[in-house]
Amino acid sequence: MKPSGVTEDAVLNGRVRLRQPLAGYRAGMDAALLAAACDADPDQRVIEAGCGVGGALLAAAVRRPDTRFVGLERDPAAADLARGNAALNGLENRVEIVRGDVEGGFRALNLPVFDAVISNPPFFDDPGALRAPAPEKSGAWMADGGLAAWTGFCLKAVREGGTLTLIHRADRLADILALLAPKAGSFKIRPIAPFADAPAKRVIVRAIKTGKAPLVLLPPLVLHEREGAGHSAAAEAILRGDAALGW
């Protein structure tokens, strides 16, 4: 039975059923893009730092049917929904939900390192930079320990040669690169622009722990055309699961 105050939504063109709070933080475009950017190989292990109800995690698991996933979530209600969503989609044998706090560090989880980490860190770590969100959304929007805690967790969570994939605000790109650069490299950056003639609002950053290759700035993904209210063909293909966000 679906809990009260929860909606059940179709994601990835109906391939994923996602139960999420009606009034809380709800998975959207950022989760879909993060899932599409996950390029883990078969038999690899992937952890998502801050998985919420599993919007990105489960879509990535469906896209990568031979890969195993762990979602880390500190909010007990969100973790319970994520666990239920894994079962709802028949993914409980490949997707595990672990209660824990990114800001407590990876070692506190007592887990072996992963082949890849994906994450959509909270977008703000300065309460003065944002009008306070609704209480039920504040955990998803505000990072108590700052972006440094999230990048530090991701760096510890993966083996040498493993990949880190993050989606975040475009205006924090310099901070992300500076925080990851001491331990990671081979950066590939995909700007995400609302329109072809507008600045990017999001970036997806992919790095390799101990990677040494030169940074690559990829062509942007444009989400909307100026004519019409729908998504661009490229964005629509990603949302429907017909295309990945390739590197």
Tab-separated table of C-alpha atoms in Angstrom:
chain	number	residue	atom	x	y	z
A	1	MET	CA	0.000	0.000	0.000
A	2	LYS	CA	1.276	3.459	-0.912
A	3	PRO	CA	1.829	5.619	2.207
A	4	SER	CA	-0.280	8.735	2.642
A	5	GLY	CA	1.311	11.993	1.524
A	6	VAL	CA	3.293	10.127	-1.122
A	7	THR	CA	2.865	10.121	-4.889
A	8	GLU	CA	3.866	7.328	-7.237
A	9	ASP	CA	5.440	8.653	-10.410
A	10	ALA	CA	6.678	7.065	-13.611
A	11	VAL	CA	10.341	7.742	-14.377
A	12	LEU	CA	12.439	6.756	-17.368
A	13	ASN	CA	9.374	6.366	-19.573
A	14	GLY	CA	7.693	4.106	-17.031
A	15	ARG	CA	10.636	1.771	-16.506
A	16	VAL	CA	10.940	3.018	-12.918
A	17	ARG	CA	8.103	3.582	-10.458
A	18	LEU	CA	9.125	6.141	-7.864
A	19	ARG	CA	7.286	6.893	-4.645
A	20	GLN	CA	8.224	10.268	-3.217
A	21	PRO	CA	6.798	12.803	-0.775
A	22	LEU	CA	4.133	15.108	-2.109
A	23	ALA	CA	5.446	18.045	-0.065
A	24	GLY	CA	9.159	17.229	0.316
A	25	TYR	CA	12.097	17.249	-2.054
A	26	ARG	CA	11.144	15.496	-5.300
A	27	ALA	CA	13.480	13.938	-7.831
A	28	GLY	CA	13.524	15.774	-11.142
A	29	MET	CA	15.773	16.648	-14.059
A	30	ASP	CA	19.005	16.664	-12.043
A	31	ALA	CA	18.412	13.089	-10.876
A	32	ALA	CA	17.617	11.983	-14.429
A	33	LEU	CA	20.794	13.572	-15.767
A	34	LEU	CA	22.952	12.074	-13.020
A	35	ALA	CA	21.564	8.615	-13.758
A	36	ALA	CA	22.220	9.074	-17.469
A	37	ALA	CA	25.805	10.150	-16.734
A	38	CYS	CA	26.633	6.997	-14.760
A	39	ASP	CA	28.877	4.906	-17.010
A	40	ALA	CA	29.870	2.090	-14.652
A	41	ASP	CA	30.822	-1.196	-16.258
A	42	PRO	CA	29.098	-4.547	-15.663
A	43	ASP	CA	29.962	-6.166	-12.315
A	44	GLN	CA	31.201	-2.874	-10.883
A	45	ARG	CA	29.958	-1.414	-7.610
A	46	VAL	CA	28.555	2.126	-7.461
A	47	ILE	CA	27.587	4.215	-4.441
A	48	GLU	CA	25.355	7.276	-4.545
A	49	ALA	CA	26.113	9.800	-1.828
A	50	GLY	CA	22.785	11.206	-0.674
A	51	CYS	CA	20.336	9.084	-2.649
A	52	GLY	CA	17.093	10.541	-1.287
A	53	VAL	CA	14.173	8.315	-2.293
A	54	GLY	CA	16.251	6.750	-5.081
A	55	GLY	CA	15.382	8.856	-8.118
A	56	ALA	CA	18.873	8.786	-9.645
A	57	LEU	CA	19.944	5.527	-8.027
A	58	LEU	CA	17.140	3.384	-9.404
A	59	ALA	CA	17.226	4.963	-12.859
A	60	ALA	CA	20.972	4.283	-13.002
A	61	ALA	CA	20.381	0.690	-11.882
A	62	VAL	CA	17.815	0.154	-14.646
A	63	ARG	CA	20.164	1.705	-17.189
A	64	ARG	CA	23.031	-0.516	-15.939
A	65	PRO	CA	21.407	-3.931	-15.408
A	66	ASP	CA	24.648	-5.769	-14.574
A	67	THR	CA	25.969	-3.243	-12.043
A	68	ARG	CA	25.428	-3.234	-8.277
A	69	PHE	CA	24.416	-0.068	-6.426
A	70	VAL	CA	24.409	1.237	-2.861
A	71	GLY	CA	22.493	4.365	-1.892
A	72	LEU	CA	23.568	6.297	1.198
A	73	GLU	CA	20.897	8.423	2.855
A	74	ARG	CA	20.782	10.070	6.279
A	75	ASP	CA	17.076	10.914	6.407
A	76	PRO	CA	15.216	7.861	7.767
A	77	ALA	CA	11.958	8.585	5.923
A	78	ALA	CA	13.743	9.041	2.601
A	79	ALA	CA	15.826	5.907	3.190
A	80	ASP	CA	12.679	3.894	3.900
A	81	LEU	CA	11.073	5.158	0.703
A	82	ALA	CA	14.238	4.372	-1.268
A	83	ARG	CA	14.300	0.842	0.114
A	84	GLY	CA	10.631	0.409	-0.752
A	85	ASN	CA	11.213	1.815	-4.229
A	86	ALA	CA	13.987	-0.694	-4.851
A	87	ALA	CA	11.578	-3.500	-3.961
A	88	LEU	CA	8.759	-1.906	-5.958
A	89	ASN	CA	10.945	-2.098	-9.054
A	90	GLY	CA	12.317	-5.579	-8.366
A	91	LEU	CA	15.821	-4.216	-7.797
A	92	GLU	CA	16.370	-5.190	-4.169
A	93	ASN	CA	18.935	-7.831	-5.169
A	94	ARG	CA	21.159	-5.214	-6.840
A	95	VAL	CA	20.331	-2.038	-4.939
A	96	GLU	CA	21.038	-1.656	-1.223
A	97	ILE	CA	20.088	1.364	0.885
A	98	VAL	CA	22.383	2.261	3.769
A	99	ARG	CA	21.553	4.754	6.506
A	100	GLY	CA	24.425	7.120	7.094
A	101	ASP	CA	25.621	10.702	6.854
A	102	VAL	CA	28.036	11.912	4.179
A	103	GLU	CA	29.432	14.375	6.679
A	104	GLY	CA	30.426	11.494	8.951
A	105	GLY	CA	32.906	10.357	6.320
A	106	PHE	CA	33.183	7.204	4.252
A	107	ARG	CA	35.265	5.245	6.757
A	108	ALA	CA	32.430	5.397	9.295
A	109	LEU	CA	30.331	3.172	6.999
A	110	ASN	CA	32.820	0.300	7.224
A	111	LEU	CA	32.294	-0.547	3.552
A	112	PRO	CA	34.877	-1.591	0.958
A	113	VAL	CA	35.736	1.108	-1.576
A	114	PHE	CA	33.655	1.318	-4.745
A	115	ASP	CA	34.428	1.449	-8.442
A	116	ALA	CA	32.372	4.609	-8.886
A	117	VAL	CA	30.476	7.237	-6.937
A	118	ILE	CA	27.654	9.443	-8.170
A	119	SER	CA	26.183	12.373	-6.277
A	120	ASN	CA	23.942	15.423	-6.458
A	121	PRO	CA	25.287	17.321	-3.417
A	122	PRO	CA	23.103	19.942	-1.743
A	123	PHE	CA	23.391	23.119	-3.783
A	124	PHE	CA	23.927	25.526	-0.891
A	125	ASP	CA	26.162	25.580	2.174
A	126	ASP	CA	25.643	29.207	3.167
A	127	PRO	CA	22.207	29.857	4.710
A	128	GLY	CA	22.620	33.550	3.860
A	129	ALA	CA	22.788	32.751	0.141
A	130	LEU	CA	19.331	31.230	-0.033
A	131	ARG	CA	15.897	32.056	1.228
A	132	ALA	CA	15.247	29.268	3.706
A	133	PRO	CA	13.615	26.277	1.998
A	134	ALA	CA	10.657	24.479	3.504
A	135	PRO	CA	11.814	22.360	6.468
A	136	GLU	CA	11.086	19.116	4.613
A	137	LYS	CA	13.416	20.225	1.797
A	138	SER	CA	16.239	21.788	3.801
A	139	GLY	CA	18.293	18.601	4.090
A	140	ALA	CA	18.383	18.230	0.314
A	141	TRP	CA	19.254	21.887	-0.326
A	142	MET	CA	21.615	22.804	2.529
A	143	ALA	CA	24.945	21.045	3.132
A	144	ASP	CA	25.804	21.476	6.807
A	145	GLY	CA	29.444	20.537	6.255
A	146	GLY	CA	29.783	22.366	2.962
A	147	LEU	CA	30.713	21.095	-0.457
A	148	ALA	CA	34.114	20.049	0.909
A	149	ALA	CA	32.488	17.331	3.026
A	150	TRP	CA	30.741	15.873	-0.035
A	151	THR	CA	33.748	15.914	-2.329
A	152	GLY	CA	35.885	14.502	0.483
A	153	PHE	CA	33.434	11.650	0.971
A	154	CYS	CA	33.389	10.887	-2.748
A	155	LEU	CA	37.172	10.811	-2.963
A	156	LYS	CA	37.397	8.350	-0.065
A	157	ALA	CA	34.564	6.187	-1.407
A	158	VAL	CA	36.272	5.117	-4.650
A	159	ARG	CA	39.371	3.096	-5.421
A	160	GLU	CA	42.311	4.486	-7.353
A	161	GLY	CA	41.239	4.653	-10.987
A	162	GLY	CA	37.587	4.794	-9.955
A	163	THR	CA	35.213	7.447	-11.265
A	164	LEU	CA	33.429	10.315	-9.522
A	165	THR	CA	30.395	11.885	-11.212
A	166	LEU	CA	28.696	14.923	-9.677
A	167	ILE	CA	25.963	17.285	-10.829
A	168	HIS	CA	25.937	20.746	-9.317
A	169	ARG	CA	25.430	24.456	-9.915
A	170	ALA	CA	27.564	25.818	-12.730
A	171	ASP	CA	28.763	28.696	-10.549
A	172	ARG	CA	30.417	26.202	-8.171
A	173	LEU	CA	32.514	24.563	-10.899
A	174	ALA	CA	35.751	26.226	-9.800
A	175	ASP	CA	35.160	25.058	-6.207
A	176	ILE	CA	34.435	21.490	-7.319
A	177	LEU	CA	37.604	21.303	-9.404
A	178	ALA	CA	39.710	22.799	-6.613
A	179	LEU	CA	38.337	20.352	-4.039
A	180	LEU	CA	38.781	17.279	-6.243
A	181	ALA	CA	42.098	18.185	-7.884
A	182	PRO	CA	44.439	17.089	-5.063
A	183	LYS	CA	43.316	13.456	-5.460
A	184	ALA	CA	41.568	13.262	-8.839
A	185	GLY	CA	42.029	14.338	-12.441
A	186	SER	CA	41.140	13.459	-16.025
A	187	PHE	CA	38.196	15.842	-15.649
A	188	LYS	CA	35.371	15.848	-18.153
A	189	ILE	CA	32.802	18.613	-17.783
A	190	ARG	CA	29.368	18.677	-19.393
A	191	PRO	CA	27.580	22.049	-19.120
A	192	ILE	CA	23.784	21.862	-18.884
A	193	ALA	CA	22.109	24.929	-20.403
A	194	PRO	CA	18.384	25.776	-20.305
A	195	PHE	CA	18.591	27.184	-23.866
A	196	ALA	CA	21.259	27.227	-26.575
A	197	ASP	CA	21.752	30.977	-26.146
A	198	ALA	CA	21.712	30.967	-22.335
A	199	PRO	CA	24.500	30.351	-19.818
A	200	ALA	CA	24.719	26.899	-18.276
A	201	LYS	CA	22.936	26.577	-14.931
A	202	ARG	CA	24.276	23.106	-14.111
A	203	VAL	CA	27.457	21.153	-14.764
A	204	ILE	CA	28.110	17.450	-14.594
A	205	VAL	CA	31.704	16.757	-13.605
A	206	ARG	CA	33.308	13.372	-14.134
A	207	ALA	CA	36.738	12.729	-12.657
A	208	ILE	CA	39.028	9.759	-12.175
A	209	LYS	CA	40.756	9.252	-8.842
A	210	THR	CA	44.495	9.681	-9.497
A	211	GLY	CA	43.694	10.474	-13.172
A	212	LYS	CA	46.244	12.567	-15.032
A	213	ALA	CA	44.677	13.252	-18.450
A	214	PRO	CA	44.001	16.852	-19.528
A	215	LEU	CA	40.668	18.430	-18.678
A	216	VAL	CA	38.030	18.150	-21.409
A	217	LEU	CA	35.147	20.628	-21.740
A	218	LEU	CA	32.376	18.828	-23.622
A	219	PRO	CA	29.580	20.320	-25.730
A	220	PRO	CA	26.631	21.467	-23.603
A	221	LEU	CA	23.380	19.610	-23.257
A	222	VAL	CA	20.592	22.062	-24.112
A	223	LEU	CA	17.387	21.281	-22.241
A	224	HIS	CA	14.805	23.387	-24.120
A	225	GLU	CA	14.161	24.980	-27.489
A	226	ARG	CA	13.019	28.606	-27.573
A	227	GLU	CA	9.990	27.589	-29.642
A	228	GLY	CA	7.544	25.462	-27.710
A	229	ALA	CA	7.420	24.494	-24.069
A	230	GLY	CA	8.835	20.976	-24.280
A	231	HIS	CA	12.305	19.558	-23.882
A	232	SER	CA	14.854	19.461	-26.648
A	233	ALA	CA	15.117	16.205	-28.579
A	234	ALA	CA	18.385	15.352	-26.814
A	235	ALA	CA	16.954	16.015	-23.347
A	236	GLU	CA	13.760	14.106	-24.130
A	237	ALA	CA	15.766	11.073	-25.258
A	238	ILE	CA	17.655	11.100	-21.957
A	239	LEU	CA	14.488	11.452	-19.876
A	240	ARG	CA	12.851	8.561	-21.723
A	241	GLY	CA	15.924	6.383	-21.297
A	242	ASP	CA	16.607	6.185	-25.025
A	243	ALA	CA	20.019	7.852	-24.681
A	244	ALA	CA	22.790	8.165	-22.117
A	245	LEU	CA	24.788	11.267	-21.318
A	246	GLY	CA	27.985	9.980	-22.860
A	247	TRP	CA	31.540	10.903	-21.971
